[in-house]
Tab-separated table of C-alpha atoms (C1' of nucleotides) in Angstrom:
chain	number	residue	atom	x	y	z
A	137	MET	CA	23.839	14.626	-4.985
A	138	ILE	CA	25.731	12.092	-7.006
A	139	LYS	CA	23.621	8.862	-7.492
A	140	ARG	CA	25.714	5.672	-6.657
A	141	VAL	CA	25.019	2.787	-9.103
A	142	ALA	CA	25.612	-0.887	-9.686
A	143	ILE	CA	25.009	-3.234	-12.446
A	144	VAL	CA	24.015	-6.771	-12.531
A	145	GLU	CA	24.324	-7.958	-16.281
A	146	ASP	CA	25.545	-11.423	-17.271
A	147	ASP	CA	26.796	-10.154	-20.691
A	148	LYS	CA	30.173	-8.869	-20.563
A	149	GLY	CA	29.809	-6.607	-23.707
A	150	LEU	CA	26.232	-5.025	-22.421
A	151	ARG	CA	27.993	-4.634	-18.878
A	152	GLU	CA	30.475	-2.317	-20.526
A	153	GLN	CA	28.483	-0.759	-22.426
A	154	LEU	CA	26.245	0.380	-19.599
A	155	ALA	CA	29.126	1.229	-17.584
A	156	LEU	CA	29.883	3.769	-20.137
A	157	VAL	CA	26.858	5.304	-20.606
A	158	LEU	CA	27.176	5.737	-17.124
A	159	LYS	CA	30.125	7.547	-17.312
A	160	THR	CA	28.495	10.004	-19.763
A	161	ALA	CA	26.386	11.361	-16.665
A	162	ALA	CA	28.262	13.810	-14.361
A	163	ASP	CA	25.880	13.278	-11.473
A	164	VAL	CA	26.213	9.194	-11.640
A	165	GLU	CA	28.884	7.168	-10.733
A	166	CYS	CA	29.146	3.344	-11.351
A	167	VAL	CA	30.413	1.675	-8.200
A	168	ALA	CA	29.948	-1.691	-8.980
A	169	ALA	CA	29.099	-4.393	-11.866
A	170	TYR	CA	28.439	-8.137	-11.400
A	171	GLY	CA	28.032	-10.631	-13.524
A	172	SER	CA	25.529	-12.765	-11.926
A	173	ALA	CA	23.179	-12.591	-8.992
A	174	GLU	CA	25.245	-14.398	-6.413
A	175	GLU	CA	28.334	-11.951	-7.054
A	176	ALA	CA	26.061	-8.980	-6.489
A	177	LEU	CA	24.226	-10.172	-3.447
A	178	LYS	CA	27.679	-11.244	-1.974
A	179	CYS	CA	29.620	-7.814	-2.424
A	180	ILE	CA	26.780	-5.152	-3.136
A	181	GLU	CA	26.805	-3.927	0.526
A	182	ALA	CA	30.233	-2.819	0.339
A	183	ALA	CA	29.526	-0.801	-3.138
A	184	ARG	CA	26.361	1.178	-1.136
A	185	PRO	CA	24.883	1.747	-4.322
A	186	ASP	CA	21.713	3.813	-4.333
A	187	VAL	CA	20.097	2.180	-7.206
A	188	VAL	CA	20.934	-1.088	-9.338
A	189	LEU	CA	20.312	-1.971	-12.633
A	190	MET	CA	19.094	-5.169	-12.993
A	191	ASP	CA	19.073	-7.750	-15.674
A	192	ILE	CA	16.493	-10.232	-15.599
A	193	ASN	CA	18.131	-13.345	-17.385
A	194	LEU	CA	20.892	-14.079	-15.495
A	195	PRO	CA	22.486	-17.512	-15.026
A	196	ARG	CA	21.283	-19.756	-11.868
A	197	MET	CA	19.256	-17.374	-10.013
A	198	SER	CA	17.235	-14.764	-11.965
A	199	GLY	CA	17.328	-11.083	-11.729
A	200	ILE	CA	13.626	-11.331	-10.331
A	201	GLU	CA	14.543	-13.650	-7.248
A	202	CYS	CA	18.051	-11.388	-6.738
A	203	VAL	CA	15.256	-8.451	-6.459
A	204	ALA	CA	13.744	-9.961	-3.334
A	205	LYS	CA	17.081	-11.066	-1.689
A	206	LEU	CA	18.691	-7.620	-2.496
A	207	LYS	CA	15.579	-5.679	-0.842
A	208	GLU	CA	16.003	-7.752	1.961
A	209	ILE	CA	19.425	-6.897	2.850
A	210	MET	CA	19.267	-3.381	1.210
A	211	PRO	CA	15.761	-2.124	1.762
A	212	SER	CA	16.418	1.559	0.604
A	213	VAL	CA	17.847	0.799	-2.539
A	214	GLN	CA	16.180	1.301	-5.834
A	215	ILE	CA	16.341	-1.434	-8.385
A	216	ILE	CA	15.501	-0.910	-12.118
A	217	ILE	CA	15.037	-4.208	-14.343
A	218	LEU	CA	16.551	-3.769	-17.436
A	219	THR	CA	15.245	-6.633	-19.766
A	220	VAL	CA	14.135	-7.546	-23.136
A	221	TYR	CA	11.024	-9.657	-22.049
A	222	GLU	CA	7.857	-7.788	-21.645
A	223	ASP	CA	5.555	-10.285	-20.437
A	224	SER	CA	3.041	-9.398	-17.770
A	225	GLU	CA	4.179	-12.310	-15.347
A	226	ARG	CA	7.724	-11.264	-14.997
A	227	ILE	CA	6.641	-7.548	-14.827
A	228	PHE	CA	4.475	-8.015	-11.965
A	229	HIS	CA	6.808	-10.735	-10.252
A	230	ALA	CA	9.323	-8.289	-10.547
A	231	LEU	CA	7.318	-5.247	-9.159
A	232	ARG	CA	5.899	-7.217	-6.397
A	233	ASN	CA	9.493	-8.157	-5.436
A	234	GLY	CA	10.282	-4.454	-5.144
A	235	ALA	CA	11.495	-3.511	-8.135
A	236	SER	CA	10.697	0.522	-8.781
A	237	GLY	CA	11.359	0.806	-12.376
A	238	TYR	CA	11.447	-1.633	-15.446
A	239	LEU	CA	12.837	-0.584	-18.593
A	240	VAL	CA	13.382	-2.441	-22.016
A	241	LYS	CA	16.653	-2.922	-23.190
A	242	SER	CA	16.344	-0.973	-25.889
A	243	SER	CA	16.001	2.225	-24.352
A	244	PRO	CA	18.133	4.993	-25.340
A	245	PRO	CA	20.742	6.018	-23.186
A	246	GLU	CA	19.138	9.480	-22.171
A	247	LYS	CA	16.098	7.607	-21.035
A	248	LEU	CA	18.548	5.294	-18.762
A	249	LEU	CA	19.950	8.247	-17.048
A	250	GLU	CA	16.448	10.125	-16.636
A	251	ALA	CA	15.354	6.877	-15.024
A	252	ILE	CA	18.119	6.709	-12.801
A	253	THR	CA	17.368	10.115	-11.680
A	254	ASP	CA	13.545	9.687	-11.470
A	255	VAL	CA	13.897	6.440	-9.473
A	256	THR	CA	16.068	8.618	-6.643
A	257	GLN	CA	13.316	11.241	-6.490
A	258	GLY	CA	10.509	9.240	-5.803
A	259	GLY	CA	9.505	8.409	-9.345
A	260	SER	CA	8.986	4.769	-11.134
A	261	PRO	CA	10.406	4.919	-14.693
A	262	MET	CA	8.695	2.729	-16.968
A	263	SER	CA	8.913	1.916	-20.941
A	264	THR	CA	5.597	3.138	-21.965
A	265	HIS	CA	4.718	-0.510	-23.631
A	266	ILE	CA	5.737	-1.942	-20.055
A	267	ALA	CA	3.495	0.741	-18.279
A	268	ARG	CA	0.632	-0.254	-20.729
A	269	LYS	CA	1.073	-3.711	-19.491
A	270	VAL	CA	0.507	-2.686	-15.878
A	271	VAL	CA	-2.436	-0.578	-16.880
A	272	GLN	CA	-4.073	-3.482	-18.899
A	273	HIS	CA	-4.038	-5.303	-15.191
A	274	PHE	CA	-6.215	-2.732	-14.131
A	275	HIS	CA	-8.594	-2.786	-17.114
A	276	MET	CA	-8.988	-6.268	-15.983
A	277	VAL	CA	-8.948	-6.564	-12.220
A	278	GLY	CA	-10.754	-3.138	-11.990
A	279	PRO	CA	-14.280	-3.882	-13.347
A	280	ALA	CA	-14.340	-7.151	-11.686
A	281	LEU	CA	-13.860	-5.861	-8.548
A	282	GLU	CA	-15.936	-3.129	-9.050
A	283	GLU	CA	-18.722	-4.212	-10.977
A	284	GLU	CA	-19.488	-5.611	-7.904
A	285	GLN	CA	-18.978	-2.717	-5.913
A	286	TYR	CA	-21.871	-1.723	-3.560
A	287	PRO	CA	-22.973	1.504	-2.573
A	288	LEU	CA	-21.745	1.457	1.029
A	289	SER	CA	-22.018	4.889	2.705
A	290	PRO	CA	-18.806	6.175	4.243
A	291	ARG	CA	-19.644	5.256	7.540
A	292	GLU	CA	-20.750	1.645	6.789
A	293	GLN	CA	-17.150	1.260	4.849
A	294	GLU	CA	-15.559	2.446	8.083
A	295	VAL	CA	-17.369	-0.170	10.165
A	296	LEU	CA	-16.360	-2.774	7.531
A	297	GLU	CA	-13.000	-2.171	7.911
A	298	LEU	CA	-12.889	-2.595	11.210
A	299	LEU	CA	-14.786	-6.049	11.252
A	300	ALA	CA	-12.157	-7.055	8.849
A	301	ALA	CA	-9.536	-6.364	11.432
A	302	GLY	CA	-11.548	-8.267	14.195
A	303	TYR	CA	-12.574	-6.075	16.571
A	304	ILE	CA	-16.136	-6.725	18.067
A	305	TYR	CA	-19.219	-3.971	17.992
A	306	LYS	CA	-18.243	-2.861	21.431
A	307	GLU	CA	-15.024	-2.003	20.197
A	308	ILE	CA	-15.815	-0.478	17.041
A	309	GLY	CA	-18.322	1.726	18.466
A	310	ASP	CA	-15.564	2.953	21.125
A	311	LYS	CA	-13.370	3.645	18.065
A	312	LEU	CA	-15.946	5.356	16.048
A	313	SER	CA	-17.597	6.751	19.104
A	314	ILE	CA	-21.084	5.567	18.458
A	315	ALA	CA	-23.318	3.284	20.532
A	316	THR	CA	-22.775	-0.192	19.736
A	317	GLU	CA	-26.505	-0.499	18.767
A	318	THR	CA	-25.739	1.672	16.056
A	319	VAL	CA	-22.600	-0.396	14.816
A	320	ARG	CA	-25.217	-3.195	15.073
A	321	THR	CA	-27.583	-1.123	12.691
A	322	TYR	CA	-24.699	-0.804	10.101
A	323	VAL	CA	-23.746	-4.411	10.047
A	324	LYS	CA	-27.424	-5.175	9.226
A	325	HIS	CA	-27.280	-2.763	6.546
A	326	ILE	CA	-23.855	-4.047	5.213
A	327	CYS	CA	-25.091	-7.606	4.957
A	328	GLN	CA	-28.473	-6.246	3.267
A	329	LYS	CA	-26.554	-4.129	0.421
A	330	MET	CA	-24.008	-6.727	-0.077
A	331	HIS	CA	-26.392	-9.640	-0.031
A	332	VAL	CA	-24.219	-11.561	2.424
A	333	LYS	CA	-25.488	-13.628	5.370
A	334	ASN	CA	-23.107	-12.216	7.860
A	335	LYS	CA	-20.085	-10.174	8.812
A	336	THR	CA	-17.633	-12.588	7.759
A	337	GLU	CA	-18.973	-13.175	4.201
A	338	ALA	CA	-19.380	-9.439	3.834
A	339	VAL	CA	-15.609	-9.050	4.772
A	340	ALA	CA	-14.568	-11.882	2.699
A	341	LYS	CA	-16.505	-10.254	-0.563
A	342	SER	CA	-14.997	-7.042	0.367
A	343	ASN	CA	-11.651	-8.067	-0.595
A	344	LEU	CA	-10.084	-6.020	2.758
A	345	THR	CA	-6.732	-7.197	3.524
A	346	ARG	CA	-5.140	-4.042	5.582
B	32	MET	CA	-0.089	9.421	-39.688
B	33	ILE	CA	-1.686	12.469	-38.175
B	34	LYS	CA	-3.086	12.029	-34.754
B	35	ARG	CA	-6.660	13.772	-34.195
B	36	VAL	CA	-6.762	15.192	-30.337
B	37	ALA	CA	-9.801	16.514	-28.501
B	38	ILE	CA	-9.521	18.123	-25.157
B	39	VAL	CA	-11.905	18.126	-22.238
B	40	GLU	CA	-10.998	21.124	-19.787
B	41	ASP	CA	-13.115	23.368	-18.270
B	42	ASP	CA	-10.460	26.036	-17.426
B	43	LYS	CA	-10.506	28.329	-20.650
B	44	GLY	CA	-7.214	29.619	-20.138
B	45	LEU	CA	-5.506	25.864	-19.704
B	46	ARG	CA	-7.710	24.677	-22.537
B	47	GLU	CA	-6.401	26.984	-25.155
B	48	GLN	CA	-2.812	26.493	-23.701
B	49	LEU	CA	-2.952	22.802	-24.473
B	50	ALA	CA	-4.257	23.856	-27.961
B	51	LEU	CA	-1.561	26.034	-28.859
B	52	VAL	CA	0.911	23.017	-27.726
B	53	LEU	CA	-0.775	20.696	-30.039
B	54	LYS	CA	-0.523	23.149	-32.704
B	55	THR	CA	3.372	22.935	-32.526
B	56	ALA	CA	3.420	19.303	-33.567
B	57	ALA	CA	3.135	18.466	-37.234
B	58	ASP	CA	1.499	15.124	-36.652
B	59	VAL	CA	-1.232	16.152	-34.388
B	60	GLU	CA	-4.074	18.004	-35.245
B	61	CYS	CA	-6.660	19.587	-32.140
B	62	VAL	CA	-10.081	18.365	-33.415
B	63	ALA	CA	-12.027	19.497	-30.820
B	64	ALA	CA	-11.935	21.303	-27.387
B	65	TYR	CA	-14.909	20.974	-24.520
B	66	GLY	CA	-15.402	22.792	-21.319
B	67	SER	CA	-17.426	20.029	-19.839
B	68	ALA	CA	-18.381	16.349	-19.596
B	69	GLU	CA	-21.480	16.813	-20.840
B	70	GLU	CA	-20.419	18.814	-23.669
B	71	ALA	CA	-18.086	16.101	-24.621
B	72	LEU	CA	-20.209	13.394	-24.520
B	73	LYS	CA	-22.875	15.128	-26.805
B	74	CYS	CA	-20.449	16.296	-29.494
B	75	ILE	CA	-17.114	14.027	-29.559
B	76	GLU	CA	-18.457	11.476	-31.628
B	77	ALA	CA	-18.372	14.013	-34.331
B	78	ALA	CA	-14.886	14.548	-33.730
B	79	ARG	CA	-13.583	11.101	-33.993
B	80	PRO	CA	-10.444	11.973	-31.877
B	81	ASP	CA	-7.870	9.058	-31.794
B	82	VAL	CA	-6.672	10.892	-28.355
B	83	VAL	CA	-8.363	12.540	-25.582
B	84	LEU	CA	-6.799	14.592	-23.205
B	85	MET	CA	-8.892	14.671	-20.169
B	86	ASP	CA	-9.003	16.920	-17.124
B	87	ILE	CA	-10.270	15.339	-13.890
B	88	ASN	CA	-11.786	18.355	-12.062
B	89	LEU	CA	-14.793	19.264	-14.148
B	90	PRO	CA	-17.870	20.828	-12.876
B	91	ARG	CA	-20.724	18.287	-12.000
B	92	MET	CA	-19.699	15.104	-13.922
B	93	SER	CA	-15.666	14.376	-13.152
B	94	GLY	CA	-13.115	13.468	-15.595
B	95	ILE	CA	-13.298	9.743	-14.129
B	96	GLU	CA	-16.896	9.296	-14.876
B	97	CYS	CA	-16.289	10.784	-18.133
B	98	VAL	CA	-13.709	8.450	-18.947
B	99	ALA	CA	-16.040	5.440	-18.436
B	100	LYS	CA	-18.835	6.935	-20.571
B	101	LEU	CA	-16.417	8.043	-23.438
B	102	LYS	CA	-14.819	4.533	-23.531
B	103	GLU	CA	-18.216	2.999	-24.121
B	104	ILE	CA	-19.388	4.800	-26.921
B	105	MET	CA	-15.895	5.081	-28.315
B	106	PRO	CA	-13.710	1.970	-27.118
B	107	SER	CA	-11.173	2.581	-29.442
B	108	VAL	CA	-10.267	6.158	-28.135
B	109	GLN	CA	-6.979	6.304	-26.221
B	110	ILE	CA	-7.581	8.591	-23.037
B	111	ILE	CA	-4.814	10.624	-21.313
B	112	ILE	CA	-5.694	12.084	-18.033
B	113	LEU	CA	-4.088	15.320	-17.118
B	114	THR	CA	-4.477	16.165	-13.608
B	115	VAL	CA	-3.032	17.796	-10.512
B	116	TYR	CA	-4.175	15.092	-8.113
B	117	GLU	CA	-1.743	12.506	-7.422
B	118	ASP	CA	-3.697	10.601	-4.860
B	119	SER	CA	-4.186	6.390	-5.614
B	120	GLU	CA	-7.510	6.533	-5.600
B	121	ARG	CA	-8.110	8.408	-8.345
B	122	ILE	CA	-5.621	6.955	-10.313
B	123	PHE	CA	-6.599	3.483	-10.141
B	124	HIS	CA	-10.394	4.641	-10.800
B	125	ALA	CA	-9.358	6.561	-13.594
B	126	LEU	CA	-7.171	3.400	-14.943
B	127	ARG	CA	-10.165	1.089	-13.949
B	128	ASN	CA	-12.617	3.112	-15.916
B	129	GLY	CA	-10.441	2.765	-19.209
B	130	ALA	CA	-7.810	5.742	-19.000
B	131	SER	CA	-4.565	4.664	-20.749
B	132	GLY	CA	-1.972	7.363	-19.651
B	133	TYR	CA	-1.941	9.562	-16.843
B	134	LEU	CA	0.254	12.693	-16.745
B	135	VAL	CA	0.448	15.676	-14.333
B	136	LYS	CA	-0.610	19.233	-15.421
B	137	SER	CA	3.057	20.468	-14.700
B	138	SER	CA	4.308	18.265	-17.610
B	139	PRO	CA	6.301	20.125	-20.107
B	140	PRO	CA	4.924	20.360	-23.688
B	141	GLU	CA	7.526	18.012	-24.992
B	142	LYS	CA	6.179	15.213	-22.624
B	143	LEU	CA	2.542	15.741	-23.548
B	144	LEU	CA	3.164	15.280	-27.224
B	145	GLU	CA	5.341	12.180	-26.583
B	146	ALA	CA	2.527	11.049	-24.670
B	147	ILE	CA	0.111	11.266	-27.477
B	148	THR	CA	2.360	9.541	-29.596
B	149	ASP	CA	3.145	6.764	-26.988
B	150	VAL	CA	-0.574	5.961	-26.358
B	151	THR	CA	-1.344	5.730	-30.393
B	152	GLN	CA	1.400	3.103	-30.368
B	153	GLY	CA	0.149	1.121	-27.509
B	154	GLY	CA	2.204	2.588	-24.703
B	155	SER	CA	1.071	3.839	-21.267
B	156	PRO	CA	2.679	7.273	-20.861
B	157	MET	CA	2.804	8.126	-17.022
B	158	SER	CA	4.143	10.954	-15.226
B	159	THR	CA	6.886	9.074	-12.967
B	160	HIS	CA	5.863	9.678	-9.743
B	161	ILE	CA	2.193	8.573	-10.884
B	162	ALA	CA	3.818	5.338	-12.095
B	163	ARG	CA	5.286	4.639	-8.441
B	164	LYS	CA	1.884	5.187	-6.937
B	165	VAL	CA	0.830	2.128	-9.143
B	166	VAL	CA	4.232	0.308	-8.416
B	167	GLN	CA	3.715	0.678	-4.847
B	168	HIS	CA	-0.093	-0.932	-5.110
B	169	PHE	CA	1.965	-3.693	-6.210
B	170	HIS	CA	4.421	-3.786	-3.319
B	171	MET	CA	1.330	-3.817	-1.225
B	172	VAL	CA	-0.712	-6.677	-2.695
B	173	GLY	CA	2.076	-8.589	-3.614
B	174	PRO	CA	3.911	-9.959	-0.570
B	175	ALA	CA	0.614	-10.018	1.210
B	176	LEU	CA	-0.987	-12.420	-1.306
B	177	GLU	CA	1.919	-14.665	-1.369
B	178	GLU	CA	4.559	-14.467	1.300
B	179	GLU	CA	2.192	-14.069	4.532
B	180	GLN	CA	1.065	-17.873	4.276
B	181	TYR	CA	0.255	-19.757	6.914
B	182	PRO	CA	0.724	-23.240	7.342
B	183	LEU	CA	-2.826	-24.053	7.783
B	184	SER	CA	-3.723	-27.798	6.878
B	185	PRO	CA	-5.626	-28.907	3.990
B	186	ARG	CA	-9.201	-29.500	6.439
B	187	GLU	CA	-8.717	-26.114	7.995
B	188	GLN	CA	-7.986	-24.437	4.600
B	189	GLU	CA	-11.651	-25.833	3.795
B	190	VAL	CA	-12.975	-24.474	6.762
B	191	LEU	CA	-11.947	-21.044	6.305
B	192	GLU	CA	-12.919	-21.110	2.738
B	193	LEU	CA	-16.709	-21.806	4.038
B	194	LEU	CA	-16.369	-19.269	6.650
B	195	ALA	CA	-15.623	-16.737	4.039
B	196	ALA	CA	-18.745	-18.113	2.104
B	197	GLY	CA	-20.631	-16.940	5.300
B	198	TYR	CA	-21.471	-20.181	6.701
B	199	ILE	CA	-22.179	-21.117	10.183
B	200	TYR	CA	-20.683	-23.959	11.819
B	201	LYS	CA	-23.327	-26.316	11.756
B	202	GLU	CA	-23.678	-25.800	7.858
B	203	ILE	CA	-19.874	-26.288	7.701
B	204	GLY	CA	-20.128	-29.553	9.709
B	205	ASP	CA	-23.018	-30.693	7.300
B	206	LYS	CA	-20.748	-29.657	4.189
B	207	LEU	CA	-18.097	-31.373	5.545
B	208	SER	CA	-19.541	-34.372	7.170
B	209	ILE	CA	-18.176	-33.748	10.409
B	210	ALA	CA	-19.496	-32.458	13.668
B	211	THR	CA	-20.255	-28.944	14.605
B	212	GLU	CA	-17.983	-29.452	17.748
B	213	THR	CA	-15.122	-30.567	15.072
B	214	VAL	CA	-15.590	-27.233	12.889
B	215	ARG	CA	-15.083	-24.976	16.140
B	216	THR	CA	-11.889	-26.893	16.853
B	217	TYR	CA	-10.741	-26.111	13.587
B	218	VAL	CA	-11.687	-22.387	13.666
B	219	LYS	CA	-9.869	-22.142	16.957
B	220	HIS	CA	-6.718	-23.919	15.209
B	221	ILE	CA	-6.923	-21.379	12.487
B	222	CYS	CA	-7.521	-18.325	14.547
B	223	GLN	CA	-4.377	-19.491	16.403
B	224	LYS	CA	-1.794	-20.010	13.549
B	225	MET	CA	-2.877	-17.074	12.269
B	226	HIS	CA	-2.562	-14.830	15.087
B	227	VAL	CA	-6.192	-13.351	14.874
B	228	LYS	CA	-8.698	-12.632	17.100
B	229	ASN	CA	-11.772	-14.124	15.355
B	230	LYS	CA	-12.841	-15.874	12.262
B	231	THR	CA	-13.959	-12.567	10.433
B	232	GLU	CA	-10.446	-11.250	10.919
B	233	ALA	CA	-9.173	-14.668	9.367
B	234	VAL	CA	-11.026	-14.520	6.384
B	235	ALA	CA	-9.757	-10.835	6.012
B	236	LYS	CA	-6.184	-11.606	6.182
B	237	SER	CA	-6.808	-14.761	4.122
B	238	ASN	CA	-7.718	-12.669	1.418
B	239	LEU	CA	-10.528	-15.459	0.097
B	240	THR	CA	-13.130	-13.768	-2.383
B	241	ARG	CA	-14.157	-16.923	-4.042
C	151	DA	C1'	8.783	-46.271	20.344
C	152	DT	C1'	7.803	-41.991	20.969
C	153	DC	C1'	6.337	-37.658	19.313
C	154	DG	C1'	3.991	-34.331	16.539
C	155	DA	C1'	0.517	-32.940	13.714
C	156	DA	C1'	-3.799	-33.888	11.489
C	157	DT	C1'	-8.402	-35.489	11.885
C	158	DC	C1'	-12.149	-35.991	14.804
C	159	DC	C1'	-15.269	-35.119	19.006
C	160	DG	C1'	-17.820	-33.262	23.557
C	161	DC	C1'	-19.465	-29.829	27.019
C	162	DA	C1'	-20.450	-25.672	29.896
C	163	DT	C1'	-20.761	-21.090	30.059
C	164	DG	C1'	-20.598	-15.952	28.860
C	165	DG	C1'	-20.348	-12.932	25.624
C	166	DA	C1'	-21.293	-11.940	20.644
C	167	DA	C1'	-23.758	-11.515	17.113
C	168	DG	C1'	-28.050	-11.769	14.113
C	169	DT	C1'	-33.451	-10.887	13.697
C	170	DG	C1'	-37.046	-7.984	13.783
C	171	DC	C1'	-38.988	-4.159	15.265
C	172	DG	C1'	-38.990	0.939	16.805
C	173	DG	C1'	-37.221	5.509	16.657
C	174	DT	C1'	-34.633	10.995	15.888
C	175	DT	C1'	-32.444	14.225	13.290
C	176	DT	C1'	-29.788	16.602	9.151
C	177	DG	C1'	-29.172	17.690	4.752
C	178	DG	C1'	-29.662	17.121	-0.044
C	179	DA	C1'	-32.528	15.891	-4.343
C	180	DA	C1'	-36.953	15.896	-6.733
D	134	DT	C1'	-42.372	20.638	0.789
D	135	DT	C1'	-42.216	16.177	0.390
D	136	DC	C1'	-39.081	12.468	0.406
D	137	DC	C1'	-34.916	9.642	0.990
D	138	DA	C1'	-30.449	8.439	2.541
D	139	DA	C1'	-27.291	8.748	6.090
D	140	DA	C1'	-26.013	8.659	10.357
D	141	DC	C1'	-27.715	7.786	14.791
D	142	DC	C1'	-30.056	4.927	18.922
D	143	DG	C1'	-32.656	1.077	21.587
D	144	DC	C1'	-34.670	-3.478	23.103
D	145	DA	C1'	-36.281	-7.833	22.873
D	146	DC	C1'	-35.318	-12.589	21.515
D	147	DT	C1'	-32.584	-16.251	19.394
D	148	DT	C1'	-28.823	-18.044	17.826
D	149	DC	C1'	-24.317	-18.167	17.046
D	150	DC	C1'	-19.525	-18.099	18.739
D	151	DA	C1'	-15.608	-17.988	21.474
D	152	DT	C1'	-13.032	-20.390	25.385
D	153	DG	C1'	-11.097	-23.677	28.020
D	154	DC	C1'	-11.206	-27.827	29.397
D	155	DG	C1'	-11.219	-32.539	28.006
D	156	DG	C1'	-10.777	-36.770	24.872
D	157	DA	C1'	-10.217	-39.925	20.842
D	158	DT	C1'	-7.482	-42.071	16.357
D	159	DT	C1'	-4.171	-42.313	13.028
D	160	DC	C1'	-0.059	-41.733	10.251
D	161	DG	C1'	4.279	-40.300	9.394
D	162	DA	C1'	9.004	-38.772	11.036
D	163	DT	C1'	12.724	-39.163	14.724
DNA sequence: ATCGAATCCGCATGGAAGTGCGGTTTGGAA
DNA sequence: TTCCAAACCGCACTTCCATGCGGATTCGAT
C-alpha cells in the first residue's frame, strides 16, 4: 500500500529536499507540499494525505497550532513533527494537539522513511532524544503522583471510579451487583486509607478524570 | 568507549541468546547475566554495568519493581525494558520507576544494540508501538486538561476548589464569608454549567488535586 | 433603559451521605 | 493454625446534600 504524504515547511530548499527523499521510496508518494500553515489548511483536504510532515517554525501560525486544526478537519491523518527544537514545552504541546511522531530535522533520510511507515502502522516514531524528554516527564510526574498512592483494593478502586463519575451509592451497588451498604463500607475504607474527609476529597486526590 | 551491559532475564535460552547478540558488537561488553531480580540486586554492584537489559516477567519480584530498586542503589545506570507486554499500565509504571528505554522482545539484534548506544547518549529508545502508547497518554490528558474548560465565574471556581479539599458547605461559607445557602447556590450553578450530576463528579471532571 | 451575569441570601423537603457499631466468609501469608 | 486483608452485608442515627422555588443588589454591555 502506497502512503500519501504531504509536506508543510516554509523553507523552499528544505521542502524540495524532503520531497526528493520521499521520491526515493517506492511505497511513498508526495502528494503535496505547502509553504505555510494557512495554505496547508486550505488545500490539504483535496490532497488526501495519509501522513503529514510538519515543520514547527512556520510564519504566522505555528506548526503546533496547525496540527490541532489539521486534526480537526482530518482526524485520521497521521502527523510527524520535523523540527530543530527539542524543548519539552513544544514537544508536549504538539503531542497533545494530536501529533503522532516527532523527529529532529537532522534525522537521516532512512529514519524519515521508516517513520512514515511506522506511523501508518500504529507506531509513534520519535528521535531518541525526544523520547527521553517524554520519559523524563514520567520520571517527574510519576513519583509525584505515585508516592502518594494508597493501597486501595481493586474493589475499592472500582468504587472510587464510579464515585468520580457522579453515581450515588445505590447506582454503584447496582452496577457492581453488591448491596448499597457494602458500597458505603468501601467508601468508609477509601476515606480512611486516603486520609480524607469525604468521597469528594477522595476523588479529587485520586486524580480521576475519566 | 565500551559499554558494560548486564542482563536480567529468567529464561536461560533467551538470556544466552541476548549475551550472544551483545558479543557481536565491538563496543559492548556483557559483564553479567542474572536469572532473577533478587540475584541481580545482590550482585550487580560488583559488575558495574552502564546499561541493564531487564525482562519484566520474572519470578517473585517483577522486573518493574527491580527497576526501582536498581535505580536506588545505582542511580546512574540506564535501564532498558525488554518485554512482550505492550499494555500502558506496565509501560508507565516502568518509566515512572526509572527505566529509560522500552523494547519489545521481537526487536531485531541491530535495534537492541542501537538502543544500548542511544541510552548511554541520553536518548530513550522505544519500540514504535510502545511510543504510541505513551503518545496516546498525551492525547488523553492533554485536551481533557485544556480544551474542556467551563466558564465558571471566579467565585464558583473558588467554591469548586474548596469542595475538592473536602469541605462541607458550612465550612466553605465560613471561609469565603458567605452564607451556607449561597454556597449551595454556587454548587447548583457549577453542576449545571459542567453538566454533571453532583459536586463529586464536578470535582472529578475539573481535575483539581491541590 | 434593559438585560444578563455574577454575587448574594432564604426555606422546605426528601433523599444521600457519613458515623459507629456489628457481623460472615474466603483465601493467602506468617 | 492463627491472623489479616478483602469482599461482603446490616442498622441506627445524624448530618449533609440536592432540588425547586423564591428573592436581592450591582455592574457592565447592548
